[in-house]
């Protein structure tokens, strides 16, 4: 991919809010197409570090200008859950049972090959 974009999940469009979002690692890497991604584990937004829990509630919300092709949730940098959708929006909720510290993040691919990858949530 040539170039790329960085998006942040900020509370509002002020300079202070943008820098706060960068500092908190609420970021998404994009390959050109503007895809909005909100990823949470146990209610903690992407970029967070949270305490270890045996049961982890994962939520991914995606808004894209074109149809989604595949959505992957990765645990410890390996695919843990994969799904597809033929729409341009997605609201996915999952539960994982794990007995060790892990980190989770999401990778979204559009039908045209555009890609979005969010910052992880570290658990433990």
N, CA, C and O atoms as a printed pandas DataFrame, in Angstrom:
     atom_number atom_name residue_name chain_id  residue_number  x_coord  y_coord  z_coord
0              1         N          UNK        A               1    0.827   -1.178    0.000
1              2        CA          UNK        A               1    0.000    0.000    0.000
2              3         C          UNK        A               1    0.868    1.236    0.000
3              4         O          UNK        A               1    1.871    1.295    0.712
4              5         N          UNK        A               2    0.493    2.223   -0.791
5              6        CA          UNK        A               2    1.211    3.479   -0.815
6              7         C          UNK        A               2    0.596    4.411    0.210
7              8         O          UNK        A               2   -0.624    4.558    0.276
8              9         N          UNK        A               3    1.440    5.033    1.003
9             10        CA          UNK        A               3    0.947    6.007    1.963
10            11         C          UNK        A               3    0.114    5.349    3.039
11            12         O          UNK        A               3    0.331    4.188    3.385
12            13         N          UNK        A               4   -0.812    6.071    3.550
13            14        CA          UNK        A               4   -1.672    5.571    4.606
14            15         C          UNK        A               4   -2.155    6.730    5.452
15            16         O          UNK        A               4   -1.704    7.865    5.302
16            17         N          UNK        A               5   -3.075    6.424    6.336
17            18        CA          UNK        A               5   -3.656    7.421    7.223
18            19         C          UNK        A               5   -3.637    6.906    8.648
19            20         O          UNK        A               5   -3.577    5.700    8.891
20            21         N          UNK        A               6   -3.690    7.832    9.578
21            22        CA          UNK        A               6   -3.857    7.500   10.987
22            23         C          UNK        A               6   -5.111    8.211   11.462
23            24         O          UNK        A               6   -5.274    9.410   11.235
24            25         N          UNK        A               7   -5.983    7.488   12.111
25            26        CA          UNK        A               7   -7.189    8.078   12.685
26            27         C          UNK        A               7   -7.115    7.941   14.201
27            28         O          UNK        A               7   -6.501    7.010   14.723
28            29         N          UNK        A               8   -7.747    8.875   14.897
29            30        CA          UNK        A               8   -7.833    8.787   16.355
30            31         C          UNK        A               8   -9.291    8.857   16.768
31            32         O          UNK        A               8  -10.101    9.507   16.108
32            33         N          UNK        A               9   -9.623    8.186   17.863
33            34        CA          UNK        A               9  -10.978    8.233   18.412
34            35         C          UNK        A               9  -10.945    9.277   19.524
35            36         O          UNK        A               9  -10.558    8.974   20.653
36            37         N          UNK        A              10  -11.355   10.515   19.202
37            38        CA          UNK        A              10  -11.286   11.629   20.136
38            39         C          UNK        A              10  -12.686   12.032   20.592
39            40         O          UNK        A              10  -13.677   11.800   19.900
40            41         N          UNK        A              11  -12.738   12.637   21.769
41            42        CA          UNK        A              11  -14.018   13.081   22.328
42            43         C          UNK        A              11  -14.640   14.203   21.492
43            44         O          UNK        A              11  -15.861   14.274   21.352
44            45         N          UNK        A              12  -13.797   15.076   20.938
45            46        CA          UNK        A              12  -14.277   16.151   20.068
46            47         C          UNK        A              12  -13.117   16.605   19.182
47            48         O          UNK        A              12  -12.009   16.080   19.292
48            49         N          UNK        A              13  -13.366   17.567   18.314
49            50        CA          UNK        A              13  -12.359   17.992   17.349
50            51         C          UNK        A              13  -11.580   19.218   17.811
51            52         O          UNK        A              13  -11.496   20.218   17.097
52            53         N          UNK        A              14  -11.016   19.132   18.998
53            54        CA          UNK        A              14  -10.131   20.183   19.476
54            55         C          UNK        A              14   -8.704   19.631   19.481
55            56         O          UNK        A              14   -8.486   18.419   19.497
56            57         N          UNK        A              15   -7.759   20.537   19.468
57            58        CA          UNK        A              15   -6.355   20.119   19.500
58            59         C          UNK        A              15   -6.079   19.289   20.754
59            60         O          UNK        A              15   -5.410   18.258   20.682
60            61         N          UNK        A              16   -6.583   19.727   21.881
61            62        CA          UNK        A              16   -6.371   19.028   23.156
62            63         C          UNK        A              16   -6.950   17.608   23.104
63            64         O          UNK        A              16   -6.298   16.658   23.536
64            65         N          UNK        A              17   -8.171   17.464   22.579
65            66        CA          UNK        A              17   -8.809   16.143   22.500
66            67         C          UNK        A              17   -8.050   15.219   21.555
67            68         O          UNK        A              17   -7.936   14.024   21.826
68            69         N          UNK        A              18   -7.528   15.752   20.450
69            70        CA          UNK        A              18   -6.756   14.927   19.518
70            71         C          UNK        A              18   -5.460   14.431   20.155
71            72         O          UNK        A              18   -5.105   13.262   20.008
72            73         N          UNK        A              19   -4.748   15.322   20.869
73            74        CA          UNK        A              19   -3.524   14.892   21.530
74            75         C          UNK        A              19   -3.810   13.926   22.677
75            76         O          UNK        A              19   -3.033   13.000   22.910
76            77         N          UNK        A              20   -4.921   14.132   23.400
77            78        CA          UNK        A              20   -5.307   13.179   24.447
78            79         C          UNK        A              20   -5.570   11.797   23.862
79            80         O          UNK        A              20   -5.166   10.789   24.443
80            81         N          UNK        A              21   -6.248   11.742   22.713
81            82        CA          UNK        A              21   -6.536   10.458   22.055
82            83         C          UNK        A              21   -5.250    9.785   21.576
83            84         O          UNK        A              21   -5.108    8.569   21.698
84            85         N          UNK        A              22   -4.320   10.557   21.036
85            86        CA          UNK        A              22   -3.027    9.985   20.629
86            87         C          UNK        A              22   -2.271    9.444   21.834
87            88         O          UNK        A              22   -1.719    8.345   21.782
88            89         N          UNK        A              23   -2.244   10.214   22.919
89            90        CA          UNK        A              23   -1.549    9.797   24.138
90            91         C          UNK        A              23   -2.169    8.523   24.704
91            92         O          UNK        A              23   -1.457    7.672   25.237
92            93         N          UNK        A              24   -3.478    8.386   24.593
93            94        CA          UNK        A              24   -4.191    7.210   25.108
94            95         C          UNK        A              24   -4.165    6.044   24.119
95            96         O          UNK        A              24   -4.739    4.992   24.402
96            97         N          UNK        A              25   -3.510    6.207   22.963
97            98        CA          UNK        A              25   -3.361    5.168   21.934
98            99         C          UNK        A              25   -4.695    4.745   21.337
99           100         O          UNK        A              25   -4.836    3.600   20.908
100          101         N          UNK        A              26   -5.675    5.637   21.299
101          102        CA          UNK        A              26   -6.961    5.329   20.655
102          103         C          UNK        A              26   -6.816    5.615   19.170
103          104         O          UNK        A              26   -7.392    6.575   18.658
104          105         N          UNK        A              27   -6.044    4.781   18.476
105          106        CA          UNK        A              27   -5.677    5.038   17.091
106          107         C          UNK        A              27   -6.044    3.875   16.169
107          108         O          UNK        A              27   -6.196    2.730   16.597
108          109         N          UNK        A              28   -6.180    4.216   14.893
109          110        CA          UNK        A              28   -6.458    3.235   13.842
110          111         C          UNK        A              28   -5.551    3.565   12.666
111          112         O          UNK        A              28   -5.468    4.719   12.247
112          113         N          UNK        A              29   -4.868    2.552   12.129
113          114        CA          UNK        A              29   -4.060    2.712   10.923
114          115         C          UNK        A              29   -4.925    2.336    9.731
115          116         O          UNK        A              29   -5.616    1.317    9.755
116          117         N          UNK        A              30   -4.886    3.165    8.681
117          118        CA          UNK        A              30   -5.732    2.967    7.502
118          119         C          UNK        A              30   -4.883    2.983    6.241
119          120         O          UNK        A              30   -3.850    3.649    6.185
120          121         N          UNK        A              31   -5.324    2.249    5.236
121          122        CA          UNK        A              31   -4.590    2.232    3.970
122          123         C          UNK        A              31   -5.192    3.166    2.931
123          124         O          UNK        A              31   -4.972    2.970    1.736
124          125         N          UNK        A              32   -5.924    4.147    3.342
125          126        CA          UNK        A              32   -6.437    5.140    2.409
126          127         C          UNK        A              32   -7.911    5.417    2.563
127          128         O          UNK        A              32   -8.307    6.580    2.644
128          129         N          UNK        A              33   -8.726    4.405    2.604
129          130        CA          UNK        A              33  -10.170    4.582    2.748
130          131         C          UNK        A              33  -10.485    4.934    4.206
131          132         O          UNK        A              33   -9.942    4.324    5.127
132          133         N          UNK        A              34  -11.350    5.903    4.405
133          134        CA          UNK        A              34  -11.677    6.340    5.765
134          135         C          UNK        A              34  -12.705    5.399    6.392
135          136         O          UNK        A              34  -13.891    5.435    6.066
136          137         N          UNK        A              35  -12.217    4.569    7.287
137          138        CA          UNK        A              35  -13.022    3.578    7.993
138          139         C          UNK        A              35  -13.012    3.945    9.467
139          140         O          UNK        A              35  -11.941    4.109   10.051
140          141         N          UNK        A              36  -14.179    4.078   10.078
141          142        CA          UNK        A              36  -14.267    4.374   11.506
142          143         C          UNK        A              36  -14.358    3.062   12.270
143          144         O          UNK        A              36  -15.198    2.213   11.972
144          145         N          UNK        A              37  -13.482    2.908   13.257
145          146        CA          UNK        A              37  -13.415    1.675   14.042
146          147         C          UNK        A              37  -13.433    2.040   15.516
147          148         O          UNK        A              37  -12.674    2.905   15.956
148          149         N          UNK        A              38  -14.290    1.390   16.274
149          150        CA          UNK        A              38  -14.301    1.522   17.738
150          151         C          UNK        A              38  -14.210    0.110   18.298
151          152         O          UNK        A              38  -15.089   -0.720   18.063
152          153         N          UNK        A              39  -13.135   -0.155   19.043
153          154        CA          UNK        A              39  -12.864   -1.483   19.573
154          155         C          UNK        A              39  -12.732   -1.390   21.088
155          156         O          UNK        A              39  -12.021   -0.529   21.605
156          157         N          UNK        A              40  -13.427   -2.288   21.803
157          158        CA          UNK        A              40  -13.408   -2.285   23.268
158          159         C          UNK        A              40  -13.299   -3.701   23.806
159          160         O          UNK        A              40  -13.821   -4.648   23.217
160          161         N          UNK        A              41  -12.616   -3.828   24.925
161          162        CA          UNK        A              41  -12.588   -5.073   25.691
162          163         C          UNK        A              41  -13.012   -4.705   27.105
163          164         O          UNK        A              41  -12.398   -3.845   27.737
164          165         N          UNK        A              42  -14.051   -5.348   27.599
165          166        CA          UNK        A              42  -14.620   -5.055   28.917
166          167         C          UNK        A              42  -14.894   -3.564   29.102
167          168         O          UNK        A              42  -14.694   -3.023   30.190
168          169         N          UNK        A              43  -15.348   -2.903   28.043
169          170        CA          UNK        A              43  -15.694   -1.492   28.099
170          171         C          UNK        A              43  -14.516   -0.543   27.985
171          172         O          UNK        A              43  -14.706    0.673   27.967
172          173         N          UNK        A              44  -13.297   -1.075   27.907
173          174        CA          UNK        A              44  -12.095   -0.239   27.770
174          175         C          UNK        A              44  -11.775   -0.067   26.290
175          176         O          UNK        A              44  -11.692   -1.042   25.544
176          177         N          UNK        A              45  -11.598    1.167   25.883
177          178        CA          UNK        A              45  -11.359    1.494   24.475
178          179         C          UNK        A              45   -9.969    1.049   24.027
179          180         O          UNK        A              45   -9.063    0.879   24.844
180          181         N          UNK        A              46   -9.818    0.866   22.724
181          182        CA          UNK        A              46   -8.524    0.491   22.148
182          183         C          UNK        A              46   -7.429    1.386   22.701
183          184         O          UNK        A              46   -7.626    2.584   22.905
184          185         N          UNK        A              47   -6.266    0.781   22.941
185          186        CA          UNK        A              47   -5.144    1.490   23.534
186          187         C          UNK        A              47   -5.069    1.365   25.044
187          188         O          UNK        A              47   -4.075    1.766   25.648
188          189         N          UNK        A              48   -6.104    0.814   25.663
189          190        CA          UNK        A              48   -6.154    0.715   27.124
190          191         C          UNK        A              48   -5.385   -0.482   27.644
191          192         O          UNK        A              48   -5.130   -1.445   26.921
192          193         N          UNK        A              49   -5.021   -0.397   28.916
193          194        CA          UNK        A              49   -4.460   -1.517   29.664
194          195         C          UNK        A              49   -5.428   -1.793   30.800
195          196         O          UNK        A              49   -5.732   -0.904   31.595
196          197         N          UNK        A              50   -5.917   -3.038   30.879
197          198        CA          UNK        A              50   -6.907   -3.367   31.897
198          199         C          UNK        A              50   -6.466   -4.600   32.685
199          200         O          UNK        A              50   -5.576   -5.341   32.267
200          201         N          UNK        A              51   -7.108   -4.800   33.830
201          202        CA          UNK        A              51   -6.789   -5.938   34.681
202          203         C          UNK        A              51   -7.238   -7.241   34.027
203          204         O          UNK        A              51   -8.164   -7.266   33.216
204          205         N          UNK        A              52   -6.561   -8.312   34.398
205          206        CA          UNK        A              52   -6.869   -9.631   33.850
206          207         C          UNK        A              52   -8.218  -10.127   34.367
207          208         O          UNK        A              52   -8.537   -9.962   35.544
208          209         N          UNK        A              53   -8.989  -10.722   33.498
209          210        CA          UNK        A              53  -10.279  -11.321   33.854
210          211         C          UNK        A              53  -10.415  -12.617   33.070
211          212         O          UNK        A              53   -9.951  -12.712   31.934
212          213         N          UNK        A              54  -11.046  -13.605   33.669
213          214        CA          UNK        A              54  -11.222  -14.884   32.967
214          215         C          UNK        A              54  -12.157  -14.764   31.785
215          216         O          UNK        A              54  -11.938  -15.389   30.748
216          217         N          UNK        A              55  -13.212  -13.954   31.936
217          218        CA          UNK        A              55  -14.165  -13.760   30.847
218          219         C          UNK        A              55  -14.020  -12.341   30.322
219          220         O          UNK        A              55  -14.102  -11.380   31.086
220          221         N          UNK        A              56  -13.806  -12.212   29.023
221          222        CA          UNK        A              56  -13.570  -10.907   28.405
222          223         C          UNK        A              56  -14.655  -10.627   27.374
223          224         O          UNK        A              56  -14.913  -11.444   26.490
224          225         N          UNK        A              57  -15.278   -9.475   27.498
225          226        CA          UNK        A              57  -16.343   -9.076   26.586
226          227         C          UNK        A              57  -15.758   -8.118   25.552
227          228         O          UNK        A              57  -15.251   -7.050   25.894
228          229         N          UNK        A              58  -15.836   -8.511   24.304
229          230        CA          UNK        A              58  -15.216   -7.779   23.208
230          231         C          UNK        A              58  -16.311   -7.169   22.345
231          232         O          UNK        A              58  -17.288   -7.833   21.999
232          233         N          UNK        A              59  -16.137   -5.899   22.001
233          234        CA          UNK        A              59  -17.110   -5.236   21.127
234          235         C          UNK        A              59  -16.370   -4.477   20.037
235          236         O          UNK        A              59  -15.424   -3.737   20.308
236          237         N          UNK        A              60  -16.810   -4.670   18.814
237          238        CA          UNK        A              60  -16.240   -3.982   17.661
238          239         C          UNK        A              60  -17.364   -3.326   16.890
239          240         O          UNK        A              60  -18.351   -3.974   16.541
240          241         N          UNK        A              61  -17.212   -2.027   16.622
241          242        CA          UNK        A              61  -18.156   -1.301   15.785
242          243         C          UNK        A              61  -17.373   -0.697   14.622
243          244         O          UNK        A              61  -16.322   -0.087   14.814
244          245         N          UNK        A              62  -17.907   -0.879   13.415
245          246        CA          UNK        A              62  -17.231   -0.410   12.198
246          247         C          UNK        A              62  -18.232    0.321   11.325
247          248         O          UNK        A              62  -19.371   -0.115   11.160
248          249         N          UNK        A              63  -17.784    1.456   10.759
249          250        CA          UNK        A              63  -18.548    2.204    9.764
250          251         C          UNK        A              63  -17.596    2.446    8.601
251          252         O          UNK        A              63  -16.519    3.014    8.785
252          253         N          UNK        A              64  -17.989    2.017    7.405
253          254        CA          UNK        A              64  -17.117    2.144    6.239
254          255         C          UNK        A              64  -17.895    2.724    5.055
255          256         O          UNK        A              64  -19.113    2.562    4.984
256          257         N          UNK        A              65  -17.212    3.397    4.128
257          258        CA          UNK        A              65  -17.905    3.961    2.970
258          259         C          UNK        A              65  -18.271    2.915    1.925
259          260         O          UNK        A              65  -19.095    3.175    1.048
260          261         N          UNK        A              66  -17.658    1.725    2.013
261          262        CA          UNK        A              66  -17.952    0.644    1.073
262          263         C          UNK        A              66  -18.190   -0.653    1.844
263          264         O          UNK        A              66  -18.031   -0.698    3.064
264          265         N          UNK        A              67  -18.564   -1.686    1.135
265          266        CA          UNK        A              67  -18.892   -2.971    1.766
266          267         C          UNK        A              67  -17.683   -3.595    2.464
267          268         O          UNK        A              67  -16.560   -3.546    1.961
268          269         N          UNK        A              68  -17.942   -4.181    3.628
269          270        CA          UNK        A              68  -16.918   -4.907    4.371
270          271         C          UNK        A              68  -16.726   -6.279    3.743
271          272         O          UNK        A              68  -17.679   -6.880    3.247
272          273         N          UNK        A              69  -15.505   -6.766    3.766
273          274        CA          UNK        A              69  -15.243   -8.110    3.278
274          275         C          UNK        A              69  -14.942   -9.067    4.418
275          276         O          UNK        A              69  -15.595  -10.103    4.545
276          277         N          UNK        A              70  -13.964   -8.737    5.246
277          278        CA          UNK        A              70  -13.637   -9.612    6.364
278          279         C          UNK        A              70  -13.277   -8.791    7.588
279          280         O          UNK        A              70  -12.748   -7.684    7.494
280          281         N          UNK        A              71  -13.578   -9.366    8.728
281          282        CA          UNK        A              71  -13.298   -8.755   10.012
282          283         C          UNK        A              71  -12.599   -9.810   10.849
283          284         O          UNK        A              71  -13.087  -10.932   10.985
284          285         N          UNK        A              72  -11.448   -9.443   11.412
285          286        CA          UNK        A              72  -10.706  -10.371   12.252
286          287         C          UNK        A              72  -10.467   -9.734   13.614
287          288         O          UNK        A              72  -10.092   -8.566   13.712
288          289         N          UNK        A              73  -10.687  -10.516   14.655
289          290        CA          UNK        A              73  -10.277  -10.149   16.000
290          291         C          UNK        A              73   -9.041  -10.993   16.276
291          292         O          UNK        A              73   -9.072  -12.217   16.148
292          293         N          UNK        A              74   -7.966  -10.337   16.652
293          294        CA          UNK        A              74   -6.719  -11.042   16.912
294          295         C          UNK        A              74   -6.438  -11.063   18.408
295          296         O          UNK        A              74   -6.601  -10.054   19.093
296          297         N          UNK        A              75   -6.019  -12.204   18.903
297          298        CA          UNK        A              75   -5.582  -12.345   20.293
298          299         C          UNK        A              75   -4.106  -12.716   20.255
299          300         O          UNK        A              75   -3.727  -13.713   19.640
300          301         N          UNK        A              76   -3.284  -11.921   20.905
301          302        CA          UNK        A              76   -1.829  -12.131   20.921
302          303         C          UNK        A              76   -1.264  -12.215   19.504
303          304         O          UNK        A              76   -0.413  -13.057   19.218
304          305         N          UNK        A              77   -1.739  -11.342   18.624
305          306        CA          UNK        A              77   -1.284  -11.195   17.231
306          307         C          UNK        A              77   -1.631  -12.381   16.335
307          308         O          UNK        A              77   -1.101  -12.493   15.229
308          309         N          UNK        A              78   -2.520  -13.273   16.798
309          310        CA          UNK        A              78   -2.970  -14.385   15.962
310          311         C          UNK        A              78   -4.487  -14.309   15.790
311          312         O          UNK        A              78   -5.196  -13.946   16.729
312          313         N          UNK        A              79   -4.990  -14.646   14.608
313          314        CA          UNK        A              79   -6.449  -14.604   14.407
314          315         C          UNK        A              79   -7.168  -15.475   15.430
315          316         O          UNK        A              79   -6.858  -16.655   15.596
316          317         N          UNK        A              80   -8.128  -14.871   16.104
317          318        CA          UNK        A              80   -8.918  -15.577   17.109
318          319         C          UNK        A              80  -10.363  -15.764   16.631
319          320         O          UNK        A              80  -10.972  -16.806   16.872
320          321         N          UNK        A              81  -10.902  -14.751   15.955
321          322        CA          UNK        A              81  -12.273  -14.817   15.427
322          323         C          UNK        A              81  -12.290  -14.129   14.071
323          324         O          UNK        A              81  -11.738  -13.041   13.908
324          325         N          UNK        A              82  -12.919  -14.762   13.116
325          326        CA          UNK        A              82  -13.009  -14.190   11.768
326          327         C          UNK        A              82  -14.461  -14.255   11.312
327          328         O          UNK        A              82  -15.149  -15.251   11.535
328          329         N          UNK        A              83  -14.916  -13.186   10.673
329          330        CA          UNK        A              83  -16.271  -13.154   10.138
330          331         C          UNK        A              83  -16.284  -12.290    8.880
331          332         O          UNK        A              83  -15.300  -11.622    8.561
332          333         N          UNK        A              84  -17.394  -12.311    8.184
333          334        CA          UNK        A              84  -17.551  -11.460    7.009
334          335         C          UNK        A              84  -18.901  -10.767    7.080
335          336         O          UNK        A              84  -19.807  -11.200    7.793
336          337         N          UNK        A              85  -19.014   -9.685    6.326
337          338        CA          UNK        A              85  -20.270   -8.940    6.289
338          339         C          UNK        A              85  -20.402   -8.313    4.913
339          340         O          UNK        A              85  -19.405   -7.904    4.319
340          341         N          UNK        A              86  -21.598   -8.235    4.409
341          342        CA          UNK        A              86  -21.829   -7.663    3.085
342          343         C          UNK        A              86  -22.362   -6.235    3.183
343          344         O          UNK        A              86  -22.785   -5.657    2.181
344          345         N          UNK        A              87  -22.340   -5.671    4.382
345          346        CA          UNK        A              87  -22.825   -4.305    4.574
346          347         C          UNK        A              87  -21.640   -3.391    4.854
347          348         O          UNK        A              87  -20.496   -3.844    4.907
348          349         N          UNK        A              88  -21.916   -2.104    5.034
349          350        CA          UNK        A              88  -20.830   -1.189    5.348
350          351         C          UNK        A              88  -20.780   -0.810    6.826
351          352         O          UNK        A              88  -19.993    0.051    7.217
352          353         N          UNK        A              89  -21.613   -1.446    7.649
353          354        CA          UNK        A              89  -21.555   -1.242    9.094
354          355         C          UNK        A              89  -21.541   -2.593    9.795
355          356         O          UNK        A              89  -22.010   -3.595    9.255
356          357         N          UNK        A              90  -20.998   -2.604   10.999
357          358        CA          UNK        A              90  -20.926   -3.840   11.776
358          359         C          UNK        A              90  -20.932   -3.487   13.247
359          360         O          UNK        A              90  -20.275   -2.534   13.667
360          361         N          UNK        A              91  -21.670   -4.249   14.026
361          362        CA          UNK        A              91  -21.648   -4.151   15.483
362          363         C          UNK        A              91  -21.521   -5.581   15.993
363          364         O          UNK        A              91  -22.494   -6.336   15.984
364          365         N          UNK        A              92  -20.339   -5.949   16.432
365          366        CA          UNK        A              92  -20.014   -7.322   16.798
366          367         C          UNK        A              92  -19.706   -7.399   18.285
367          368         O          UNK        A              92  -18.918   -6.605   18.799
368          369         N          UNK        A              93  -20.322   -8.348   18.977
369          370        CA          UNK        A              93  -20.041   -8.578   20.391
370          371         C          UNK        A              93  -19.680  -10.038   20.587
371          372         O          UNK        A              93  -20.387  -10.931   20.120
372          373         N          UNK        A              94  -18.557  -10.280   21.293
373          374        CA          UNK        A              94  -18.047  -11.628   21.526
374          375         C          UNK        A              94  -17.595  -11.761   22.971
375          376         O          UNK        A              94  -17.381  -10.765   23.663
376          377         N          UNK        A              95  -17.453  -13.005   23.419
377          378        CA          UNK        A              95  -16.916  -13.283   24.738
378          379         C          UNK        A              95  -15.798  -14.299   24.596
379          380         O          UNK        A              95  -15.927  -15.289   23.875
380          381         N          UNK        A              96  -14.698  -14.044   25.294
381          382        CA          UNK        A              96  -13.551  -14.950   25.285
382          383         C          UNK        A              96  -13.243  -15.364   26.714
383          384         O          UNK        A              96  -13.290  -14.552   27.638
384          385         N          UNK        A              97  -12.932  -16.618   26.875
385          386        CA          UNK        A              97  -12.493  -17.127   28.177
386          387         C          UNK        A              97  -11.011  -17.454   28.046
387          388         O          UNK        A              97  -10.622  -18.293   27.233
388          389         N          UNK        A              98  -10.199  -16.796   28.839
389          390        CA          UNK        A              98   -8.763  -17.010   28.787
390          391         C          UNK        A              98   -8.204  -16.949   30.199
391          392         O          UNK        A              98   -8.724  -16.230   31.053
392          393         N          UNK        A              99   -7.154  -17.700   30.438
393          394        CA          UNK        A              99   -6.583  -17.771   31.787
394          395         C          UNK        A              99   -5.213  -17.109   31.894
395          396         O          UNK        A              99   -4.494  -17.335   32.867
396          397         N          UNK        A             100   -4.847  -16.298   30.910
397          398        CA          UNK        A             100   -3.546  -15.644   30.949
398          399         C          UNK        A             100   -3.655  -14.237   30.375
399          400         O          UNK        A             100   -4.619  -13.925   29.676
400          401         N          UNK        A             101   -2.680  -13.391   30.665
401          402        CA          UNK        A             101   -2.687  -12.062   30.058
402          403         C          UNK        A             101   -2.616  -12.168   28.540
403          404         O          UNK        A             101   -1.942  -13.047   28.002
404          405         N          UNK        A             102   -3.309  -11.275   27.859
405          406        CA          UNK        A             102   -3.372  -11.274   26.397
406          407         C          UNK        A             102   -3.545   -9.851   25.905
407          408         O          UNK        A             102   -3.783   -8.931   26.687
408          409         N          UNK        A             103   -3.421   -9.685   24.599
409          410        CA          UNK        A             103   -3.814   -8.413   23.998
410          411         C          UNK        A             103   -4.666   -8.715   22.769
411          412         O          UNK        A             103   -4.440   -9.695   22.060
412          413         N          UNK        A             104   -5.639   -7.856   22.538
413          414        CA          UNK        A             104   -6.615   -8.028   21.467
414          415         C          UNK        A             104   -6.616   -6.793   20.582
415          416         O          UNK        A             104   -6.472   -5.674   21.075
416          417         N          UNK        A             105   -6.776   -6.986   19.293
417          418        CA          UNK        A             105   -7.036   -5.881   18.387
418          419         C          UNK        A             105   -7.813   -6.393   17.182
419          420         O          UNK        A             105   -8.006   -7.599   17.025
420          421         N          UNK        A             106   -8.257   -5.471   16.334
421          422        CA          UNK        A             106   -9.114   -5.829   15.204
422          423         C          UNK        A             106   -8.489   -5.381   13.893
423          424         O          UNK        A             106   -7.794   -4.367   13.818
424          425         N          UNK        A             107   -8.764   -6.182   12.856
425          426        CA          UNK        A             107   -8.337   -5.841   11.489
426          427         C          UNK        A             107   -9.573   -5.943   10.606
427          428         O          UNK        A             107  -10.251   -6.971   10.591
428          429         N          UNK        A             108   -9.863   -4.877    9.873
429          430        CA          UNK        A             108  -11.038   -4.794    9.008
430          431         C          UNK        A             108  -10.564   -4.633    7.569
431          432         O          UNK        A             108   -9.736   -3.772    7.276
432          433         N          UNK        A             109  -11.092   -5.466    6.672
433          434        CA          UNK        A             109  -10.749   -5.378    5.251
434          435         C          UNK        A             109  -12.021   -5.123    4.457
435          436         O          UNK        A             109  -13.031   -5.801    4.648
436          437         N          UNK        A             110  -11.965   -4.135    3.561
437          438        CA          UNK        A             110  -13.101   -3.841    2.687
438          439         C          UNK        A             110  -12.999   -4.654    1.410
439          440         O          UNK        A             110  -11.951   -5.224    1.109
440          441         N          UNK        A             111  -14.082   -4.704    0.669
441          442        CA          UNK        A             111  -14.127   -5.469   -0.579
442          443         C          UNK        A             111  -13.106   -4.959   -1.592
443          444         O          UNK        A             111  -12.639   -5.732   -2.428
444          445         N          UNK        A             112  -12.748   -3.669   -1.538
445          446        CA          UNK        A             112  -11.760   -3.121   -2.476
446          447         C          UNK        A             112  -10.318   -3.299   -1.997
447          448         O          UNK        A             112   -9.390   -2.823   -2.651
448          449         N          UNK        A             113  -10.119   -3.978   -0.867
449          450        CA          UNK        A             113   -8.782   -4.222   -0.342
450          451         C          UNK        A             113   -8.313   -3.216    0.685
451          452         O          UNK        A             113   -7.255   -3.407    1.284
452          453         N          UNK        A             114   -9.064   -2.149    0.910
453          454        CA          UNK        A             114   -8.695   -1.182    1.942
454          455         C          UNK        A             114   -8.683   -1.868    3.299
455          456         O          UNK        A             114   -9.444   -2.804    3.545
456          457         N          UNK        A             115   -7.806   -1.386    4.177
457          458        CA          UNK        A             115   -7.570   -2.065    5.443
458          459         C          UNK        A             115   -7.556   -1.059    6.589
459          460         O          UNK        A             115   -7.093    0.070    6.427
460          461         N          UNK        A             116   -8.066   -1.474    7.744
461          462        CA          UNK        A             116   -7.986   -0.689    8.975
462          463         C          UNK        A             116   -7.567   -1.629   10.101
463          464         O          UNK        A             116   -8.114   -2.723   10.244
464          465         N          UNK        A             117   -6.596   -1.195   10.896
465          466        CA          UNK        A             117   -6.120   -1.978   12.041
466          467         C          UNK        A             117   -6.070   -1.048   13.238
467          468         O          UNK        A             117   -5.452    0.014   13.176
468          469         N          UNK        A             118   -6.722   -1.442   14.336
469          470        CA          UNK        A             118   -6.772   -0.582   15.513
470          471         C          UNK        A             118   -5.693   -0.963   16.528
471          472         O          UNK        A             118   -5.122   -2.054   16.485
472          473         N          UNK        A             119   -5.439   -0.036   17.429
473          474        CA          UNK        A             119   -4.525   -0.294   18.541
474          475         C          UNK        A             119   -5.090   -1.410   19.410
475          476         O          UNK        A             119   -6.308   -1.576   19.485
476          477         N          UNK        A             120   -4.223   -2.178   20.067
477          478        CA          UNK        A             120   -4.712   -3.250   20.911
478          479         C          UNK        A             120   -5.218   -2.768   22.270
479          480         O          UNK        A             120   -4.978   -1.634   22.684
480          481         N          UNK        A             121   -5.921   -3.666   22.942
481          482        CA          UNK        A             121   -6.256   -3.531   24.345
482          483         C          UNK        A             121   -5.450   -4.614   25.056
483          484         O          UNK        A             121   -5.556   -5.795   24.726
484          485         N          UNK        A             122   -4.645   -4.201   26.035
485          486        CA          UNK        A             122   -3.831   -5.151   26.785
486          487         C          UNK        A             122   -4.573   -5.582   28.027
487          488         O          UNK        A             122   -4.994   -4.738   28.819
488          489         N          UNK        A             123   -4.744   -6.884   28.217
489          490        CA          UNK        A             123   -5.464   -7.436   29.353
490          491         C          UNK        A             123   -4.463   -8.170   30.237
491          492         O          UNK        A             123   -3.818   -9.118   29.790
492          493         N          UNK        A             124   -4.329   -7.736   31.489
493          494        CA          UNK        A             124   -3.442   -8.412   32.423
494          495         C          UNK        A             124   -2.253   -7.630   32.694
495          496         O          UNK        A             124   -1.396   -8.059   33.467
